Amino acid sequence: MSAATIPASDLVRRRSEVPRTAFHLLAKPTGAICNLDCSYCFFLSKERLYPESSFRMSDELLDAYLTQYLESQWGPEITVAWQGGEPTIMGLDFFRRAVAMAEAKKRPGTRLAHTLQTNGTLLDEAWCDFLREHRFLVGLSLDGPRALHDACRVDKGGHPTFDKVMRALRLLQAHEVEINVLTTVHAANADHPLEVYRFLRDDARARYMQLIPIVERDNDTGFQEGTELTSRSVGADQYGRFLTAIFDEWVRRDVGTVFVQQFDVALASWAGEPHGLCVHSETCGAALALEHNGDLYSCDHFVEPAHRLGNIRDRHMSVLASSERQRDFGRAKRDSLPRACRECEYRFACHGGCPKDRVARASDGEPGLNHLCAGYLRFFRHIDPTMRRMVQLLRSGDAPARVMFERAGRNDPCPCRSGKKHKHCHGR
């Protein structure tokens, strides 16, 4: 029985019984179906989980999803997030219905924040008008300048996609849609950190960036099994060097004007404040994935039979999200840390990284070490003095951007971008 066919009196009764477990959900209306064939994409293989499926979320399931999800959320702002595969394959009319339905179902006084993660290749003027009207935050995948982007991000015919993505970016910007650029860091672009960052900052004019490491298991199932990685995966030290090079550029001239998720999360960790990024949280399990047919999974990176919690047609999603099984999944991130992580001086900022990447062994042979450990360690050690200073500035009521002026040499360009040397501007 769908939410649309449940008697109103029963719906009210159920709402009062919904467990108050905080969780976030990524809804995948097309499942793993995508119009691109990115070589490192971990999700394309999930198509094999549903061999007879049409891979389209029905309106009945859409109704059930939004009813249950909005019942489950208790804050003044609720994020409704769409991902894929490629969600825009569903077409604009589906999203018009989804937004109208969500707005009709939300509680009085509640504000909805709509988000969409997309490769951008299907966006046009009508899409951008809609995204602007409903204040969507759009996560757009862009891996750097043309050669680095097209190294992995190709369509089903193997053709490059850079021009289509840049067209989408310019359309979104022209319509003043809020954008986060999502950049995966892999073997093809990881040795070019400044080329990637400066392109995103100067050419793409991105102000919000995420630098997402590709750590891809080499197996036939597409699940998080085995310890061998593909050659497309970024190396541990390689990722550390990538982050530190960009950090040095950022802290020299872009603090307060360019927002890099990894740097914002690090500052929150050094300040002892919550940041919400599960990768570097002590536990996880609060970010679930909903497949097109109603199957609910523990995590977007664990859409596989062992981590299927159930189907929202059969049980309310909040019951599944608050189940002991899901709690165990989240606690395992902390409880399975090897001793090397438990005793690490940067545990507070790292917490072992994402469990999907824990394929290495510590120096004493204990399993469960994150593949990226050496890179994280390099990065955290490098930024430690600057982070401590930025926290001091925050706690004194000053802006963290002050570090740019403190680090500038007398003959360096002034960080205020006046065009003058620092000694003739703010360095006087």
Short mmCIF file of C-alpha atoms in Angstrom, two decimals:
data_model
loop_
_atom_site.label_atom_id
_atom_site.label_comp_id
_atom_site.label_asym_id
_atom_site.label_seq_id
_atom_site.Cartn_x
_atom_site.Cartn_y
_atom_site.Cartn_z
CA MET A 1 0.00 0.00 0.00
CA SER A 2 1.44 3.41 -0.94
CA ALA A 3 1.24 6.57 1.13
CA ALA A 4 -1.30 7.84 -1.39
CA THR A 5 -3.75 5.08 -0.48
CA ILE A 6 -3.31 5.08 3.32
CA PRO A 7 -6.37 6.57 5.10
CA ALA A 8 -5.74 10.07 6.44
CA SER A 9 -6.46 9.01 10.02
CA ASP A 10 -3.86 6.26 9.78
CA LEU A 11 -1.34 8.70 8.30
CA VAL A 12 -1.74 10.97 11.34
CA ARG A 13 -1.34 8.00 13.68
CA ARG A 14 1.80 6.89 11.87
CA ARG A 15 3.32 10.37 11.95
CA SER A 16 3.11 10.40 15.73
CA GLU A 17 4.92 7.06 15.80
CA VAL A 18 7.77 7.99 13.43
CA PRO A 19 11.13 7.45 15.17
CA ARG A 20 13.07 10.67 15.58
CA THR A 21 16.35 9.50 14.09
CA ALA A 22 18.20 12.18 12.14
CA PHE A 23 19.19 11.03 8.67
CA HIS A 24 19.80 12.37 5.19
CA LEU A 25 18.69 10.64 2.02
CA LEU A 26 19.96 10.55 -1.57
CA ALA A 27 17.09 9.55 -3.86
CA LYS A 28 18.03 7.89 -7.16
CA PRO A 29 15.00 8.11 -9.47
CA THR A 30 16.83 6.41 -12.38
CA GLY A 31 18.86 4.04 -10.26
CA ALA A 32 22.27 3.50 -11.86
CA ILE A 33 21.15 4.53 -15.35
CA CYS A 34 23.27 7.33 -16.80
CA ASN A 35 23.88 8.81 -20.23
CA LEU A 36 27.63 8.89 -19.56
CA ASP A 37 30.13 6.09 -19.18
CA CYS A 38 32.74 7.55 -16.84
CA SER A 39 35.47 4.96 -16.45
CA TYR A 40 35.77 5.31 -12.68
CA CYS A 41 32.05 5.38 -11.84
CA PHE A 42 31.36 2.90 -9.06
CA PHE A 43 27.59 3.09 -9.52
CA LEU A 44 27.06 1.99 -13.13
CA SER A 45 27.45 -1.67 -12.14
CA LYS A 46 24.48 -1.39 -9.74
CA GLU A 47 22.24 -1.77 -12.80
CA ARG A 48 22.85 -5.51 -12.46
CA LEU A 49 20.92 -5.52 -9.17
CA TYR A 50 17.66 -4.89 -11.07
CA PRO A 51 17.77 -6.90 -14.31
CA GLU A 52 14.06 -6.49 -15.14
CA SER A 53 13.66 -2.88 -14.10
CA SER A 54 12.57 0.11 -16.16
CA PHE A 55 14.77 2.25 -13.91
CA ARG A 56 12.18 4.97 -13.46
CA MET A 57 10.70 6.00 -10.14
CA SER A 58 6.92 5.77 -10.41
CA ASP A 59 4.65 8.56 -9.22
CA GLU A 60 3.24 6.16 -6.63
CA LEU A 61 6.69 5.57 -5.17
CA LEU A 62 7.51 9.27 -5.42
CA ASP A 63 4.46 9.97 -3.28
CA ALA A 64 5.44 7.32 -0.73
CA TYR A 65 9.04 8.56 -0.63
CA LEU A 66 8.16 12.20 -0.05
CA THR A 67 5.42 11.41 2.46
CA GLN A 68 7.67 9.21 4.56
CA TYR A 69 10.75 11.39 4.23
CA LEU A 70 9.00 14.59 5.25
CA GLU A 71 7.37 12.75 8.15
CA SER A 72 10.84 11.65 9.26
CA GLN A 73 12.48 15.07 9.32
CA TRP A 74 12.03 17.43 12.25
CA GLY A 75 14.12 20.52 11.60
CA PRO A 76 12.97 23.87 10.21
CA GLU A 77 14.80 23.16 6.93
CA ILE A 78 14.63 19.83 5.12
CA THR A 79 16.95 18.92 2.26
CA VAL A 80 15.42 16.93 -0.60
CA ALA A 81 18.35 15.52 -2.56
CA TRP A 82 18.35 13.88 -6.00
CA GLN A 83 21.24 11.89 -7.41
CA GLY A 84 21.93 9.04 -9.82
CA GLY A 85 22.97 7.60 -12.15
CA GLU A 86 21.86 10.72 -13.91
CA PRO A 87 18.62 12.05 -12.40
CA THR A 88 17.81 14.49 -15.22
CA ILE A 89 17.07 11.49 -17.45
CA MET A 90 13.71 11.43 -15.65
CA GLY A 91 12.79 14.63 -17.46
CA LEU A 92 11.78 18.04 -16.19
CA ASP A 93 8.10 17.16 -15.72
CA PHE A 94 9.00 14.53 -13.12
CA PHE A 95 10.86 17.13 -11.07
CA ARG A 96 8.04 19.64 -11.44
CA ARG A 97 5.71 17.04 -9.93
CA ALA A 98 8.25 16.16 -7.24
CA VAL A 99 8.70 19.77 -6.11
CA ALA A 100 4.97 20.48 -6.15
CA MET A 101 4.27 17.30 -4.20
CA ALA A 102 6.97 18.04 -1.61
CA GLU A 103 5.78 21.59 -1.11
CA ALA A 104 2.22 20.35 -0.62
CA LYS A 105 3.31 17.74 1.94
CA LYS A 106 5.72 19.79 4.06
CA ARG A 107 4.69 20.86 7.55
CA PRO A 108 3.71 24.51 8.09
CA GLY A 109 6.75 26.63 8.87
CA THR A 110 9.12 24.17 7.20
CA ARG A 111 11.41 25.25 4.37
CA LEU A 112 12.58 22.79 1.72
CA ALA A 113 16.08 22.94 0.27
CA HIS A 114 16.20 21.11 -3.06
CA THR A 115 19.48 19.70 -4.37
CA LEU A 116 20.42 17.94 -7.60
CA GLN A 117 23.67 16.21 -8.51
CA THR A 118 24.15 16.04 -12.27
CA ASN A 119 26.68 15.66 -15.05
CA GLY A 120 24.97 18.65 -16.67
CA THR A 121 24.86 17.34 -20.22
CA LEU A 122 21.04 17.37 -20.46
CA LEU A 123 20.48 20.82 -18.94
CA ASP A 124 18.94 23.56 -21.06
CA GLU A 125 17.21 26.91 -20.56
CA ALA A 126 13.98 25.33 -19.30
CA TRP A 127 15.86 23.25 -16.75
CA CYS A 128 17.81 26.26 -15.52
CA ASP A 129 14.66 28.39 -15.24
CA PHE A 130 13.14 25.66 -13.07
CA LEU A 131 16.26 25.21 -10.92
CA ARG A 132 16.47 28.95 -10.35
CA GLU A 133 12.76 29.29 -9.54
CA HIS A 134 12.93 26.61 -6.86
CA ARG A 135 16.37 27.62 -5.57
CA PHE A 136 18.03 24.29 -6.23
CA LEU A 137 21.62 23.75 -5.18
CA VAL A 138 23.22 21.94 -8.11
CA GLY A 139 26.25 19.71 -7.76
CA LEU A 140 27.94 19.71 -11.17
CA SER A 141 30.64 17.17 -12.03
CA LEU A 142 33.73 18.74 -13.60
CA ASP A 143 37.18 17.17 -13.30
CA GLY A 144 39.30 20.12 -14.42
CA PRO A 145 40.37 21.53 -17.79
CA ARG A 146 39.47 19.76 -21.01
CA ALA A 147 42.18 17.08 -21.20
CA LEU A 148 41.92 16.13 -17.53
CA HIS A 149 38.11 16.10 -17.53
CA ASP A 150 37.80 14.08 -20.73
CA ALA A 151 40.36 11.52 -19.57
CA CYS A 152 37.57 9.66 -17.73
CA ARG A 153 34.28 11.50 -18.24
CA VAL A 154 32.99 10.30 -21.60
CA ASP A 155 29.58 9.41 -23.02
CA LYS A 156 28.31 5.97 -24.01
CA GLY A 157 30.08 6.28 -27.35
CA GLY A 158 33.37 7.14 -25.70
CA HIS A 159 33.12 10.78 -26.80
CA PRO A 160 34.38 13.64 -24.60
CA THR A 161 31.89 15.64 -22.53
CA PHE A 162 33.84 18.74 -21.54
CA ASP A 163 32.10 21.14 -23.93
CA LYS A 164 28.63 19.97 -22.85
CA VAL A 165 29.48 20.35 -19.17
CA MET A 166 30.94 23.82 -19.68
CA ARG A 167 27.82 24.82 -21.60
CA ALA A 168 25.72 23.64 -18.67
CA LEU A 169 27.94 25.54 -16.24
CA ARG A 170 27.52 28.79 -18.16
CA LEU A 171 23.75 28.28 -18.39
CA LEU A 172 23.51 27.70 -14.65
CA GLN A 173 25.63 30.76 -13.94
CA ALA A 174 23.60 32.91 -16.33
CA HIS A 175 20.45 31.85 -14.47
CA GLU A 176 22.15 32.50 -11.11
CA VAL A 177 21.65 28.92 -9.92
CA GLU A 178 23.73 28.05 -6.87
CA ILE A 179 26.45 25.57 -7.87
CA ASN A 180 28.90 23.27 -6.13
CA VAL A 181 31.53 21.88 -8.47
CA LEU A 182 32.26 18.21 -7.76
CA THR A 183 35.75 17.22 -8.87
CA THR A 184 36.90 13.64 -8.60
CA VAL A 185 40.61 13.15 -8.00
CA HIS A 186 41.99 10.15 -9.86
CA ALA A 187 45.14 8.85 -11.49
CA ALA A 188 44.67 11.06 -14.57
CA ASN A 189 44.39 14.45 -12.82
CA ALA A 190 45.96 13.99 -9.38
CA ASP A 191 49.43 15.08 -10.50
CA HIS A 192 48.04 18.43 -11.70
CA PRO A 193 46.59 20.05 -8.56
CA LEU A 194 47.20 23.69 -9.42
CA GLU A 195 46.10 23.23 -13.01
CA VAL A 196 42.82 21.74 -11.74
CA TYR A 197 42.28 24.31 -8.98
CA ARG A 198 43.15 27.37 -11.04
CA PHE A 199 40.90 26.18 -13.84
CA LEU A 200 38.00 25.70 -11.45
CA ARG A 201 38.61 29.05 -9.79
CA ASP A 202 39.49 31.21 -12.79
CA ASP A 203 37.91 29.61 -15.86
CA ALA A 204 34.93 27.83 -14.34
CA ARG A 205 34.51 30.64 -11.78
CA ALA A 206 33.58 28.05 -9.15
CA ARG A 207 33.27 29.37 -5.60
CA TYR A 208 32.27 26.09 -3.95
CA MET A 209 34.31 22.96 -4.64
CA GLN A 210 34.52 19.37 -3.49
CA LEU A 211 37.66 17.33 -4.23
CA ILE A 212 36.53 13.70 -4.11
CA PRO A 213 39.17 10.94 -4.20
CA ILE A 214 38.55 7.95 -6.44
CA VAL A 215 39.35 4.72 -4.60
CA GLU A 216 37.92 1.94 -6.75
CA ARG A 217 37.92 -1.76 -5.83
CA ASP A 218 39.10 -4.06 -8.62
CA ASN A 219 36.57 -6.90 -8.71
CA ASP A 220 33.78 -8.33 -10.85
CA THR A 221 30.87 -7.53 -8.53
CA GLY A 222 31.09 -3.76 -8.23
CA PHE A 223 30.67 -4.16 -4.46
CA GLN A 224 33.05 -3.09 -1.70
CA GLU A 225 34.87 -6.42 -1.77
CA GLY A 226 38.54 -7.34 -1.92
CA THR A 227 41.58 -5.17 -1.32
CA GLU A 228 42.93 -4.71 -4.84
CA LEU A 229 42.37 -1.30 -6.45
CA THR A 230 42.11 -0.27 -10.08
CA SER A 231 44.82 1.73 -11.81
CA ARG A 232 42.36 4.63 -12.00
CA SER A 233 42.42 5.04 -8.22
CA VAL A 234 44.35 7.96 -6.77
CA GLY A 235 47.46 7.04 -4.80
CA ALA A 236 47.60 7.87 -1.10
CA ASP A 237 50.60 10.18 -1.20
CA GLN A 238 49.39 11.50 -4.54
CA TYR A 239 46.13 12.65 -2.95
CA GLY A 240 48.00 14.21 -0.04
CA ARG A 241 50.22 16.19 -2.40
CA PHE A 242 47.17 17.22 -4.42
CA LEU A 243 45.41 18.64 -1.37
CA THR A 244 48.47 20.37 0.11
CA ALA A 245 49.36 22.09 -3.17
CA ILE A 246 45.83 23.45 -3.52
CA PHE A 247 45.71 24.42 0.15
CA ASP A 248 48.86 26.52 -0.21
CA GLU A 249 47.36 28.35 -3.18
CA TRP A 250 44.04 28.80 -1.40
CA VAL A 251 45.49 30.06 1.87
CA ARG A 252 47.69 32.53 0.01
CA ARG A 253 44.87 34.28 -1.85
CA ASP A 254 41.40 32.68 -1.68
CA VAL A 255 40.32 32.33 1.95
CA GLY A 256 36.80 33.72 2.27
CA THR A 257 36.15 33.85 -1.47
CA VAL A 258 36.61 30.22 -2.54
CA PHE A 259 35.17 27.47 -0.36
CA VAL A 260 36.78 24.04 -0.61
CA GLN A 261 34.84 21.43 1.33
CA GLN A 262 37.93 19.62 2.63
CA PHE A 263 39.37 22.85 4.04
CA ASP A 264 36.09 23.95 5.62
CA VAL A 265 35.69 20.53 7.26
CA ALA A 266 39.27 20.62 8.53
CA LEU A 267 38.76 24.05 10.10
CA ALA A 268 35.62 22.82 11.84
CA SER A 269 37.54 19.83 13.18
CA TRP A 270 40.38 22.00 14.51
CA ALA A 271 37.80 24.28 16.10
CA GLY A 272 36.02 21.34 17.70
CA GLU A 273 32.82 22.08 15.81
CA PRO A 274 30.54 19.63 13.94
CA HIS A 275 30.88 19.65 10.17
CA GLY A 276 28.44 17.07 8.83
CA LEU A 277 30.78 15.31 6.37
CA CYS A 278 30.43 11.60 7.07
CA VAL A 279 33.86 10.75 5.63
CA HIS A 280 35.59 12.43 8.57
CA SER A 281 32.94 11.94 11.24
CA GLU A 282 33.49 9.49 14.08
CA THR A 283 30.52 7.36 13.04
CA CYS A 284 28.34 7.26 9.94
CA GLY A 285 25.04 5.73 8.93
CA ALA A 286 23.04 8.95 8.71
CA ALA A 287 23.35 9.30 4.92
CA LEU A 288 21.23 6.65 3.21
CA ALA A 289 20.41 5.90 -0.42
CA LEU A 290 16.96 5.24 -1.89
CA GLU A 291 16.78 3.28 -5.14
CA HIS A 292 14.20 3.93 -7.84
CA ASN A 293 12.03 1.00 -6.71
CA GLY A 294 11.93 1.91 -3.00
CA ASP A 295 14.84 -0.20 -1.77
CA LEU A 296 16.67 1.61 1.02
CA TYR A 297 20.41 1.08 1.50
CA SER A 298 22.77 1.93 4.35
CA CYS A 299 24.89 4.26 2.21
CA ASP A 300 25.33 5.46 -1.35
CA HIS A 301 28.67 3.59 -1.46
CA PHE A 302 27.13 0.38 -0.17
CA VAL A 303 24.23 -0.18 -2.56
CA GLU A 304 24.60 -3.94 -2.49
CA PRO A 305 22.51 -6.83 -1.13
CA ALA A 306 24.33 -7.07 2.20
CA HIS A 307 23.39 -3.48 3.03
CA ARG A 308 19.81 -3.40 1.79
CA LEU A 309 17.69 -2.40 4.79
CA GLY A 310 14.32 -3.07 3.18
CA ASN A 311 11.79 -1.39 0.93
CA ILE A 312 9.75 1.66 1.89
CA ARG A 313 6.66 0.08 0.35
CA ASP A 314 6.82 -2.47 3.16
CA ARG A 315 8.21 -0.49 6.11
CA HIS A 316 8.41 3.20 6.86
CA MET A 317 11.85 4.54 5.97
CA SER A 318 12.35 6.06 9.42
CA VAL A 319 11.93 2.60 10.96
CA LEU A 320 14.55 1.23 8.58
CA ALA A 321 16.88 4.17 9.16
CA SER A 322 16.65 3.79 12.94
CA SER A 323 16.99 0.01 12.94
CA GLU A 324 19.67 -1.68 15.02
CA ARG A 325 21.16 -2.99 11.80
CA GLN A 326 21.71 0.54 10.52
CA ARG A 327 23.02 1.69 13.88
CA ASP A 328 25.55 -1.15 13.79
CA PHE A 329 26.60 -0.07 10.31
CA GLY A 330 27.27 3.47 11.55
CA ARG A 331 29.08 2.43 14.74
CA ALA A 332 31.32 0.03 12.81
CA LYS A 333 33.14 3.01 11.33
CA ARG A 334 34.45 3.83 14.81
CA ASP A 335 34.62 0.38 16.32
CA SER A 336 36.63 -1.21 13.51
CA LEU A 337 39.45 1.35 13.53
CA PRO A 338 42.91 -0.25 13.70
CA ARG A 339 45.12 0.73 16.61
CA ALA A 340 47.23 2.96 14.36
CA CYS A 341 44.16 5.13 13.78
CA ARG A 342 43.00 5.06 17.38
CA GLU A 343 46.38 6.36 18.53
CA CYS A 344 46.90 8.87 15.69
CA GLU A 345 47.27 12.51 16.70
CA TYR A 346 44.94 13.51 13.86
CA ARG A 347 42.16 11.10 14.66
CA PHE A 348 39.97 14.07 15.60
CA ALA A 349 40.14 15.33 12.00
CA CYS A 350 40.15 12.02 10.15
CA HIS A 351 38.40 9.24 12.07
CA GLY A 352 39.79 6.73 9.61
CA GLY A 353 38.13 8.18 6.52
CA CYS A 354 35.38 6.37 4.64
CA PRO A 355 35.00 2.65 5.43
CA LYS A 356 34.80 1.90 1.71
CA ASP A 357 38.45 2.92 1.41
CA ARG A 358 39.81 0.79 4.27
CA VAL A 359 41.66 -1.78 2.20
CA ALA A 360 45.21 -1.34 3.51
CA ARG A 361 47.09 -2.72 6.51
CA ALA A 362 48.82 -0.74 9.23
CA SER A 363 52.56 -1.08 9.75
CA ASP A 364 51.92 -3.77 12.38
CA GLY A 365 49.87 -5.78 9.87
CA GLU A 366 46.46 -4.95 11.31
CA PRO A 367 43.82 -4.67 8.56
CA GLY A 368 41.32 -1.84 8.18
CA LEU A 369 43.66 1.05 7.41
CA ASN A 370 42.40 3.57 4.90
CA HIS A 371 44.10 3.42 1.52
CA LEU A 372 44.50 7.22 1.72
CA CYS A 373 46.03 7.24 5.22
CA ALA A 374 49.47 8.47 4.16
CA GLY A 375 47.88 11.24 2.10
CA TYR A 376 45.59 12.33 4.90
CA LEU A 377 48.52 12.36 7.30
CA ARG A 378 50.61 14.49 4.93
CA PHE A 379 47.71 16.92 4.49
CA PHE A 380 46.81 17.22 8.19
CA ARG A 381 50.43 17.76 9.25
CA HIS A 382 50.87 20.38 6.57
CA ILE A 383 47.80 22.43 7.45
CA ASP A 384 48.06 22.08 11.25
CA PRO A 385 49.85 25.40 12.00
CA THR A 386 47.56 27.36 9.70
CA MET A 387 44.44 25.73 11.10
CA ARG A 388 45.51 26.55 14.64
CA ARG A 389 46.01 30.17 13.65
CA MET A 390 42.65 30.34 11.87
CA VAL A 391 40.94 28.97 14.98
CA GLN A 392 42.67 31.65 17.07
CA LEU A 393 41.35 34.31 14.71
CA LEU A 394 37.84 32.89 14.86
CA ARG A 395 37.80 32.79 18.63
CA SER A 396 39.06 36.35 18.88
CA GLY A 397 36.27 37.53 16.61
CA ASP A 398 38.54 38.12 13.64
CA ALA A 399 38.12 36.73 10.14
CA PRO A 400 40.14 33.59 9.24
CA ALA A 401 40.98 35.34 5.95
CA ARG A 402 43.47 37.42 7.94
CA VAL A 403 45.96 34.55 7.55
CA MET A 404 46.43 35.57 3.92
CA PHE A 405 47.79 38.96 4.95
CA GLU A 406 49.93 37.46 7.70
CA ARG A 407 51.56 35.05 5.25
CA ALA A 408 52.11 37.52 2.40
CA GLY A 409 55.67 38.62 1.71
CA ARG A 410 56.40 42.31 1.29
CA ASN A 411 56.88 41.96 -2.45
CA ASP A 412 53.96 39.57 -2.99
CA PRO A 413 50.73 40.80 -4.55
CA CYS A 414 48.45 42.02 -1.80
CA PRO A 415 45.75 39.42 -0.99
CA CYS A 416 43.10 42.15 -1.27
CA ARG A 417 43.69 42.00 -5.05
CA SER A 418 44.31 45.70 -5.39
CA GLY A 419 47.07 44.95 -7.88
CA LYS A 420 49.65 46.53 -5.59
CA LYS A 421 52.48 44.85 -3.79
CA HIS A 422 51.66 43.89 -0.23
CA LYS A 423 54.23 46.37 1.15
CA HIS A 424 52.48 49.21 -0.65
CA CYS A 425 48.99 48.15 0.42
CA HIS A 426 47.85 46.23 3.51
CA GLY A 427 51.43 45.38 4.42
CA ARG A 428 52.39 48.97 5.16
#
